[in-house]
């Protein structure tokens, strides 16, 4: 759950749902959502609507700015000769046509091959490489653990996952105000490797204080 949104709703309503009106939601968060039965449900729906609004209309990208986790990945990934690559939260799908056998999924960007979140992506396919570049980054620790777990599930044995993560730095644009950026750090990266039986191949500082790291799936 997005704690910023939940705290705002709670402070405004004091648990009286009648105070969560359409004009209040629009004025405060810049989105509209259907009527909900609980504050938590409102919080989840508003969070999803804020992410959708920001990533479909306001966020823009420059793949060239990343030292390790942008265009440098094209040769790195192709060098692994992957039979299938999944780009989770592919944004504008910029690796399409550059990285072999890649599928881009993204719930909020219509340039994706499939407009779906990582948790809702249904397939029996396993991927030799999974990219999670700035996309497993939003919401609570539990949500992050669930999303990494889902990626591990989609990864073939001995497959490789490349990550770019944010240590909790808010994006500048006002439309990103209600997005909760998870504060990634190195101990958490290592802890996840232990939880999911992954080998940490690399951890580096990338541009803009982002962390770049690489996991390999051990045989199960
Ligand atoms: C900071 S952008 C990075 C985009 C691209 N990977 C890149 O490196 O330029 C984060 C992307 O993650 C997507 N995203 C957000 N939540 C997601 C989720 N639950 N599953 C998959 N993608 C998600 C957003 O729509 C957005 O396109």
PDB file of C-alpha atoms and ligand atoms in Angstrom:
ATOM      1  CA  UNK A   1       0.000   0.000   0.000  1.00  0.00           C
ATOM      2  CA  UNK A   2       1.127   3.572  -0.733  1.00  0.00           C
ATOM      3  CA  UNK A   3       1.635   5.040   2.767  1.00  0.00           C
ATOM      4  CA  UNK A   4       1.732   8.670   1.565  1.00  0.00           C
ATOM      5  CA  UNK A   5      -1.672   8.396  -0.083  1.00  0.00           C
ATOM      6  CA  UNK A   6      -3.182   6.413   2.788  1.00  0.00           C
ATOM      7  CA  UNK A   7      -1.936   8.970   5.369  1.00  0.00           C
ATOM      8  CA  UNK A   8      -3.376  11.842   3.312  1.00  0.00           C
ATOM      9  CA  UNK A   9      -6.764  10.119   2.998  1.00  0.00           C
ATOM     10  CA  UNK A  10      -6.829   9.308   6.702  1.00  0.00           C
ATOM     11  CA  UNK A  11      -5.922  12.862   7.764  1.00  0.00           C
ATOM     12  CA  UNK A  12      -8.604  14.307   5.496  1.00  0.00           C
ATOM     13  CA  UNK A  13     -11.418  11.860   6.269  1.00  0.00           C
ATOM     14  CA  UNK A  14     -10.767  10.767   9.870  1.00  0.00           C
ATOM     15  CA  UNK A  15     -12.147   7.421   8.647  1.00  0.00           C
ATOM     16  CA  UNK A  16     -15.394   8.964   7.373  1.00  0.00           C
ATOM     17  CA  UNK A  17     -15.551   7.675   3.770  1.00  0.00           C
ATOM     18  CA  UNK A  18     -18.251  10.237   2.895  1.00  0.00           C
ATOM     19  CA  UNK A  19     -15.510  12.864   2.987  1.00  0.00           C
ATOM     20  CA  UNK A  20     -13.598  11.123   0.173  1.00  0.00           C
ATOM     21  CA  UNK A  21     -15.511  12.805  -2.634  1.00  0.00           C
ATOM     22  CA  UNK A  22     -14.713  12.821  -6.372  1.00  0.00           C
ATOM     23  CA  UNK A  23     -13.802  16.552  -6.332  1.00  0.00           C
ATOM     24  CA  UNK A  24     -11.505  16.003  -3.323  1.00  0.00           C
ATOM     25  CA  UNK A  25      -9.686  13.118  -5.068  1.00  0.00           C
ATOM     26  CA  UNK A  26      -9.352  15.070  -8.316  1.00  0.00           C
ATOM     27  CA  UNK A  27      -8.140  18.238  -6.583  1.00  0.00           C
ATOM     28  CA  UNK A  28      -5.678  16.453  -4.280  1.00  0.00           C
ATOM     29  CA  UNK A  29      -4.285  13.652  -6.453  1.00  0.00           C
ATOM     30  CA  UNK A  30      -5.168  14.772 -10.012  1.00  0.00           C
ATOM     31  CA  UNK A  31      -6.967  11.509 -10.832  1.00  0.00           C
ATOM     32  CA  UNK A  32     -10.438   9.972 -10.738  1.00  0.00           C
ATOM     33  CA  UNK A  33     -11.289   6.553  -9.329  1.00  0.00           C
ATOM     34  CA  UNK A  34     -14.453   4.513  -8.796  1.00  0.00           C
ATOM     35  CA  UNK A  35     -16.196   4.520  -5.420  1.00  0.00           C
ATOM     36  CA  UNK A  36     -14.494   2.253  -2.830  1.00  0.00           C
ATOM     37  CA  UNK A  37     -15.563   0.536   0.379  1.00  0.00           C
ATOM     38  CA  UNK A  38     -12.441   1.156   2.475  1.00  0.00           C
ATOM     39  CA  UNK A  39      -9.621   3.691   2.808  1.00  0.00           C
ATOM     40  CA  UNK A  40      -7.122   0.993   1.847  1.00  0.00           C
ATOM     41  CA  UNK A  41      -9.011   0.260  -1.357  1.00  0.00           C
ATOM     42  CA  UNK A  42      -9.083   3.989  -2.162  1.00  0.00           C
ATOM     43  CA  UNK A  43      -5.380   4.201  -1.462  1.00  0.00           C
ATOM     44  CA  UNK A  44      -4.567   1.307  -3.859  1.00  0.00           C
ATOM     45  CA  UNK A  45      -6.816   2.636  -6.643  1.00  0.00           C
ATOM     46  CA  UNK A  46      -5.479   6.180  -6.341  1.00  0.00           C
ATOM     47  CA  UNK A  47      -1.897   4.874  -6.268  1.00  0.00           C
ATOM     48  CA  UNK A  48      -2.464   2.909  -9.485  1.00  0.00           C
ATOM     49  CA  UNK A  49      -4.143   5.912 -11.136  1.00  0.00           C
ATOM     50  CA  UNK A  50      -1.255   8.232 -10.124  1.00  0.00           C
ATOM     51  CA  UNK A  51       1.333   5.783 -11.506  1.00  0.00           C
ATOM     52  CA  UNK A  52      -0.677   5.469 -14.713  1.00  0.00           C
ATOM     53  CA  UNK A  53      -1.025   9.219 -15.156  1.00  0.00           C
ATOM     54  CA  UNK A  54       2.646   9.918 -14.487  1.00  0.00           C
ATOM     55  CA  UNK A  55       4.177   7.121 -16.561  1.00  0.00           C
ATOM     56  CA  UNK A  56       1.804   7.444 -19.521  1.00  0.00           C
ATOM     57  CA  UNK A  57       1.837  11.252 -19.809  1.00  0.00           C
ATOM     58  CA  UNK A  58       4.648  12.983 -17.912  1.00  0.00           C
ATOM     59  CA  UNK A  59       7.684  10.739 -17.426  1.00  0.00           C
ATOM     60  CA  UNK A  60      10.294  10.802 -20.169  1.00  0.00           C
ATOM     61  CA  UNK A  61      13.564   9.019 -20.521  1.00  0.00           C
ATOM     62  CA  UNK A  62      17.065   9.309 -21.846  1.00  0.00           C
ATOM     63  CA  UNK A  63      18.569   5.809 -22.051  1.00  0.00           C
ATOM     64  CA  UNK A  64      21.966   7.352 -22.877  1.00  0.00           C
ATOM     65  CA  UNK A  65      22.371   8.893 -19.441  1.00  0.00           C
ATOM     66  CA  UNK A  66      22.921   5.582 -17.614  1.00  0.00           C
ATOM     67  CA  UNK A  67      26.507   4.427 -17.230  1.00  0.00           C
ATOM     68  CA  UNK A  68      25.707   0.711 -16.820  1.00  0.00           C
ATOM     69  CA  UNK A  69      21.961   0.220 -17.011  1.00  0.00           C
ATOM     70  CA  UNK A  70      21.122   1.846 -20.377  1.00  0.00           C
ATOM     71  CA  UNK A  71      22.543   1.278 -23.848  1.00  0.00           C
ATOM     72  CA  UNK A  72      25.567  -0.570 -22.372  1.00  0.00           C
ATOM     73  CA  UNK A  73      23.183  -3.467 -21.692  1.00  0.00           C
ATOM     74  CA  UNK A  74      22.567  -4.096 -25.398  1.00  0.00           C
ATOM     75  CA  UNK A  75      25.931  -5.804 -26.011  1.00  0.00           C
ATOM     76  CA  UNK A  76      26.029  -7.255 -22.506  1.00  0.00           C
ATOM     77  CA  UNK A  77      22.683  -9.024 -22.913  1.00  0.00           C
ATOM     78  CA  UNK A  78      23.142 -10.060 -26.564  1.00  0.00           C
ATOM     79  CA  UNK A  79      26.511 -11.529 -25.532  1.00  0.00           C
ATOM     80  CA  UNK A  80      24.609 -13.997 -23.336  1.00  0.00           C
ATOM     81  CA  UNK A  81      22.847 -15.314 -26.493  1.00  0.00           C
ATOM     82  CA  UNK A  82      19.452 -15.353 -24.744  1.00  0.00           C
ATOM     83  CA  UNK A  83      16.594 -17.374 -26.216  1.00  0.00           C
ATOM     84  CA  UNK A  84      14.094 -15.059 -24.503  1.00  0.00           C
ATOM     85  CA  UNK A  85      14.432 -11.723 -22.690  1.00  0.00           C
ATOM     86  CA  UNK A  86      11.751 -10.004 -20.603  1.00  0.00           C
ATOM     87  CA  UNK A  87      11.914  -6.228 -20.103  1.00  0.00           C
ATOM     88  CA  UNK A  88       9.780  -5.581 -17.006  1.00  0.00           C
ATOM     89  CA  UNK A  89       8.473  -2.003 -17.016  1.00  0.00           C
ATOM     90  CA  UNK A  90       9.965  -1.383 -20.443  1.00  0.00           C
ATOM     91  CA  UNK A  91       8.691   2.211 -20.660  1.00  0.00           C
ATOM     92  CA  UNK A  92       9.011   3.246 -24.321  1.00  0.00           C
ATOM     93  CA  UNK A  93      10.361  -0.238 -25.191  1.00  0.00           C
ATOM     94  CA  UNK A  94      13.666   1.211 -26.365  1.00  0.00           C
ATOM     95  CA  UNK A  95      15.494  -2.142 -26.413  1.00  0.00           C
ATOM     96  CA  UNK A  96      13.037  -3.558 -28.959  1.00  0.00           C
ATOM     97  CA  UNK A  97      14.967  -4.404 -32.143  1.00  0.00           C
ATOM     98  CA  UNK A  98      18.294  -3.950 -30.314  1.00  0.00           C
ATOM     99  CA  UNK A  99      18.259  -6.798 -27.804  1.00  0.00           C
ATOM    100  CA  UNK A 100      17.499 -10.192 -29.325  1.00  0.00           C
ATOM    101  CA  UNK A 101      14.233 -12.012 -28.538  1.00  0.00           C
ATOM    102  CA  UNK A 102      12.927  -9.327 -26.172  1.00  0.00           C
ATOM    103  CA  UNK A 103       9.368  -8.819 -24.921  1.00  0.00           C
ATOM    104  CA  UNK A 104       8.549  -5.550 -23.146  1.00  0.00           C
ATOM    105  CA  UNK A 105       5.766  -5.413 -20.576  1.00  0.00           C
ATOM    106  CA  UNK A 106       4.500  -2.258 -18.901  1.00  0.00           C
ATOM    107  CA  UNK A 107       1.087  -1.527 -17.380  1.00  0.00           C
ATOM    108  CA  UNK A 108       1.201   2.192 -18.151  1.00  0.00           C
ATOM    109  CA  UNK A 109       3.016   2.650 -21.472  1.00  0.00           C
ATOM    110  CA  UNK A 110       1.289   1.810 -24.769  1.00  0.00           C
ATOM    111  CA  UNK A 111       4.636   1.191 -26.530  1.00  0.00           C
ATOM    112  CA  UNK A 112       4.979  -2.041 -24.513  1.00  0.00           C
ATOM    113  CA  UNK A 113       4.395  -5.339 -26.306  1.00  0.00           C
ATOM    114  CA  UNK A 114       1.926  -6.133 -23.529  1.00  0.00           C
ATOM    115  CA  UNK A 115       0.300  -3.547 -21.254  1.00  0.00           C
ATOM    116  CA  UNK A 116       0.434  -5.535 -18.056  1.00  0.00           C
ATOM    117  CA  UNK A 117       2.151  -5.337 -14.670  1.00  0.00           C
ATOM    118  CA  UNK A 118       4.731  -7.920 -13.671  1.00  0.00           C
ATOM    119  CA  UNK A 119       2.327  -9.486 -11.142  1.00  0.00           C
ATOM    120  CA  UNK A 120      -0.483  -9.777 -13.698  1.00  0.00           C
ATOM    121  CA  UNK A 121       1.698 -11.106 -16.534  1.00  0.00           C
ATOM    122  CA  UNK A 122       0.607 -14.683 -17.215  1.00  0.00           C
ATOM    123  CA  UNK A 123       2.870 -16.993 -19.187  1.00  0.00           C
ATOM    124  CA  UNK A 124       4.440 -20.449 -19.023  1.00  0.00           C
ATOM    125  CA  UNK A 125       7.566 -19.149 -20.745  1.00  0.00           C
ATOM    126  CA  UNK A 126      10.895 -18.914 -18.873  1.00  0.00           C
ATOM    127  CA  UNK A 127      13.368 -16.151 -19.684  1.00  0.00           C
ATOM    128  CA  UNK A 128      17.159 -16.377 -19.878  1.00  0.00           C
ATOM    129  CA  UNK A 129      17.428 -12.674 -19.075  1.00  0.00           C
ATOM    130  CA  UNK A 130      15.076 -10.316 -17.234  1.00  0.00           C
ATOM    131  CA  UNK A 131      15.582  -6.544 -17.128  1.00  0.00           C
ATOM    132  CA  UNK A 132      14.084  -4.573 -14.227  1.00  0.00           C
ATOM    133  CA  UNK A 133      15.317  -1.080 -14.973  1.00  0.00           C
ATOM    134  CA  UNK A 134      13.695   1.467 -12.693  1.00  0.00           C
ATOM    135  CA  UNK A 135      10.469  -0.536 -12.646  1.00  0.00           C
ATOM    136  CA  UNK A 136      10.564  -2.620  -9.440  1.00  0.00           C
ATOM    137  CA  UNK A 137      10.673   0.552  -7.464  1.00  0.00           C
ATOM    138  CA  UNK A 138       7.253   1.635  -6.326  1.00  0.00           C
ATOM    139  CA  UNK A 139       5.394   1.030  -3.074  1.00  0.00           C
ATOM    140  CA  UNK A 140       6.029  -1.007   0.026  1.00  0.00           C
ATOM    141  CA  UNK A 141       8.787  -3.502   0.866  1.00  0.00           C
ATOM    142  CA  UNK A 142       6.212  -6.320   0.616  1.00  0.00           C
ATOM    143  CA  UNK A 143       5.256  -5.230  -2.889  1.00  0.00           C
ATOM    144  CA  UNK A 144       8.914  -5.115  -3.959  1.00  0.00           C
ATOM    145  CA  UNK A 145       9.591  -8.585  -2.503  1.00  0.00           C
ATOM    146  CA  UNK A 146       6.511  -9.983  -4.303  1.00  0.00           C
ATOM    147  CA  UNK A 147       7.596  -8.434  -7.624  1.00  0.00           C
ATOM    148  CA  UNK A 148      11.181  -9.705  -7.351  1.00  0.00           C
ATOM    149  CA  UNK A 149       9.770 -13.148  -6.438  1.00  0.00           C
ATOM    150  CA  UNK A 150       7.580 -13.098  -9.539  1.00  0.00           C
ATOM    151  CA  UNK A 151      10.632 -12.220 -11.674  1.00  0.00           C
ATOM    152  CA  UNK A 152      12.611 -15.090 -10.122  1.00  0.00           C
ATOM    153  CA  UNK A 153       9.697 -17.330 -11.032  1.00  0.00           C
ATOM    154  CA  UNK A 154       9.830 -16.205 -14.661  1.00  0.00           C
ATOM    155  CA  UNK A 155      13.607 -16.660 -14.867  1.00  0.00           C
ATOM    156  CA  UNK A 156      15.131 -19.845 -16.330  1.00  0.00           C
ATOM    157  CA  UNK A 157      17.657 -21.785 -14.202  1.00  0.00           C
ATOM    158  CA  UNK A 158      21.029 -20.020 -14.405  1.00  0.00           C
ATOM    159  CA  UNK A 159      19.251 -17.024 -15.942  1.00  0.00           C
ATOM    160  CA  UNK A 160      20.420 -13.461 -15.315  1.00  0.00           C
ATOM    161  CA  UNK A 161      18.509 -10.421 -14.009  1.00  0.00           C
ATOM    162  CA  UNK A 162      19.742  -6.860 -14.444  1.00  0.00           C
ATOM    163  CA  UNK A 163      18.381  -4.164 -12.134  1.00  0.00           C
ATOM    164  CA  UNK A 164      18.489  -0.391 -11.865  1.00  0.00           C
ATOM    165  CA  UNK A 165      16.950   0.789  -8.585  1.00  0.00           C
ATOM    166  CA  UNK A 166      16.281   4.079  -6.876  1.00  0.00           C
ATOM    167  CA  UNK A 167      17.424   4.687  -3.273  1.00  0.00           C
ATOM    168  CA  UNK A 168      14.189   6.604  -2.646  1.00  0.00           C
ATOM    169  CA  UNK A 169      14.822   9.826  -4.569  1.00  0.00           C
ATOM    170  CA  UNK A 170      11.602  11.603  -5.509  1.00  0.00           C
ATOM    171  CA  UNK A 171      11.253  12.518  -9.216  1.00  0.00           C
ATOM    172  CA  UNK A 172      11.151  16.315  -9.780  1.00  0.00           C
ATOM    173  CA  UNK A 173       7.927  16.646 -11.763  1.00  0.00           C
ATOM    174  CA  UNK A 174       4.901  17.682  -9.654  1.00  0.00           C
ATOM    175  CA  UNK A 175       2.865  14.839 -11.202  1.00  0.00           C
ATOM    176  CA  UNK A 176       5.175  12.373  -9.396  1.00  0.00           C
ATOM    177  CA  UNK A 177       4.278  13.847  -6.004  1.00  0.00           C
ATOM    178  CA  UNK A 178       2.117  10.961  -4.763  1.00  0.00           C
ATOM    179  CA  UNK A 179       4.306   8.167  -6.078  1.00  0.00           C
ATOM    180  CA  UNK A 180       6.031   6.234  -3.312  1.00  0.00           C
ATOM    181  CA  UNK A 181       9.609   5.447  -4.312  1.00  0.00           C
ATOM    182  CA  UNK A 182      10.949   2.477  -2.396  1.00  0.00           C
ATOM    183  CA  UNK A 183      14.326   3.186  -0.728  1.00  0.00           C
ATOM    184  CA  UNK A 184      16.572   0.472  -2.124  1.00  0.00           C
ATOM    185  CA  UNK A 185      19.932  -0.161  -0.426  1.00  0.00           C
ATOM    186  CA  UNK A 186      22.765  -2.697  -0.651  1.00  0.00           C
ATOM    187  CA  UNK A 187      21.810  -4.798   2.427  1.00  0.00           C
ATOM    188  CA  UNK A 188      18.321  -5.240   0.964  1.00  0.00           C
ATOM    189  CA  UNK A 189      19.785  -6.301  -2.407  1.00  0.00           C
ATOM    190  CA  UNK A 190      21.825  -8.967  -0.594  1.00  0.00           C
ATOM    191  CA  UNK A 191      18.888 -10.015   1.577  1.00  0.00           C
ATOM    192  CA  UNK A 192      16.738 -10.594  -1.513  1.00  0.00           C
ATOM    193  CA  UNK A 193      19.483 -12.777  -2.982  1.00  0.00           C
ATOM    194  CA  UNK A 194      19.362 -14.925   0.161  1.00  0.00           C
ATOM    195  CA  UNK A 195      15.554 -15.133   0.160  1.00  0.00           C
ATOM    196  CA  UNK A 196      15.377 -16.183  -3.503  1.00  0.00           C
ATOM    197  CA  UNK A 197      18.556 -18.297  -3.775  1.00  0.00           C
ATOM    198  CA  UNK A 198      20.284 -15.903  -6.173  1.00  0.00           C
ATOM    199  CA  UNK A 199      23.959 -15.201  -6.709  1.00  0.00           C
ATOM    200  CA  UNK A 200      24.919 -11.506  -6.706  1.00  0.00           C
ATOM    201  CA  UNK A 201      27.222 -11.077  -9.716  1.00  0.00           C
ATOM    202  CA  UNK A 202      27.709  -7.317  -9.540  1.00  0.00           C
ATOM    203  CA  UNK A 203      26.643  -4.174  -7.648  1.00  0.00           C
ATOM    204  CA  UNK A 204      27.687  -0.707  -8.826  1.00  0.00           C
ATOM    205  CA  UNK A 205      26.749   2.951  -8.451  1.00  0.00           C
ATOM    206  CA  UNK A 206      25.062   4.133 -11.625  1.00  0.00           C
ATOM    207  CA  UNK A 207      24.210   7.696 -12.712  1.00  0.00           C
ATOM    208  CA  UNK A 208      21.928   9.823 -10.446  1.00  0.00           C
ATOM    209  CA  UNK A 209      22.763   7.740  -7.343  1.00  0.00           C
ATOM    210  CA  UNK A 210      20.910   4.733  -8.770  1.00  0.00           C
ATOM    211  CA  UNK A 211      22.195   1.251  -7.969  1.00  0.00           C
ATOM    212  CA  UNK A 212      22.900  -1.186 -10.782  1.00  0.00           C
ATOM    213  CA  UNK A 213      23.106  -4.852  -9.837  1.00  0.00           C
ATOM    214  CA  UNK A 214      23.000  -8.282 -11.420  1.00  0.00           C
ATOM    215  CA  UNK A 215      21.619 -11.549 -10.045  1.00  0.00           C
ATOM    216  CA  UNK A 216      22.068 -15.080 -11.396  1.00  0.00           C
ATOM    217  CA  UNK A 217      19.547 -17.779 -10.534  1.00  0.00           C
ATOM    218  CA  UNK A 218      21.136 -20.809  -8.935  1.00  0.00           C
ATOM    219  CA  UNK A 219      19.694 -24.192  -9.882  1.00  0.00           C
ATOM    220  CA  UNK A 220      16.633 -24.956  -7.761  1.00  0.00           C
TER     221      UNK A 220
HETATM  222  C1  LIG B   1      11.430   4.899 -14.402  1.00  0.00           C
HETATM  223  S1  LIG B   1      10.541   4.069 -15.658  1.00  0.00           S
HETATM  224  C2  LIG B   1      11.799   3.071 -16.432  1.00  0.00           C
HETATM  225  C3  LIG B   1      11.429   2.610 -17.824  1.00  0.00           C
HETATM  226  C4  LIG B   1      12.496   1.793 -18.563  1.00  0.00           C
HETATM  227  N1  LIG B   1      12.704   0.499 -17.933  1.00  0.00           N
HETATM  228  C5  LIG B   1      13.792   2.551 -18.623  1.00  0.00           C
HETATM  229  O1  LIG B   1      14.799   2.108 -18.076  1.00  0.00           O
HETATM  230  O2  LIG B   1      13.795   3.612 -19.259  1.00  0.00           O
HETATM  231  C6  LIG B   1       9.599   2.884 -14.729  1.00  0.00           C
HETATM  232  C7  LIG B   1       8.634   2.065 -15.586  1.00  0.00           C
HETATM  233  O3  LIG B   1       8.091   1.013 -14.770  1.00  0.00           O
HETATM  234  C8  LIG B   1       6.723   0.854 -15.135  1.00  0.00           C
HETATM  235  N2  LIG B   1       6.047   0.180 -14.007  1.00  0.00           N
HETATM  236  C9  LIG B   1       5.529   0.722 -12.885  1.00  0.00           C
HETATM  237  N3  LIG B   1       4.975  -0.218 -12.103  1.00  0.00           N
HETATM  238  C10 LIG B   1       5.152  -1.401 -12.758  1.00  0.00           C
HETATM  239  C11 LIG B   1       4.779  -2.758 -12.480  1.00  0.00           C
HETATM  240  N4  LIG B   1       4.104  -3.083 -11.355  1.00  0.00           N
HETATM  241  N5  LIG B   1       5.092  -3.721 -13.388  1.00  0.00           N
HETATM  242  C12 LIG B   1       5.757  -3.408 -14.515  1.00  0.00           C
HETATM  243  N6  LIG B   1       6.126  -2.132 -14.846  1.00  0.00           N
HETATM  244  C13 LIG B   1       5.819  -1.148 -13.976  1.00  0.00           C
HETATM  245  C14 LIG B   1       6.258   2.272 -15.408  1.00  0.00           C
HETATM  246  O4  LIG B   1       5.088   2.315 -16.199  1.00  0.00           O
HETATM  247  C15 LIG B   1       7.472   2.857 -16.124  1.00  0.00           C
HETATM  248  O5  LIG B   1       7.377   2.720 -17.529  1.00  0.00           O
END
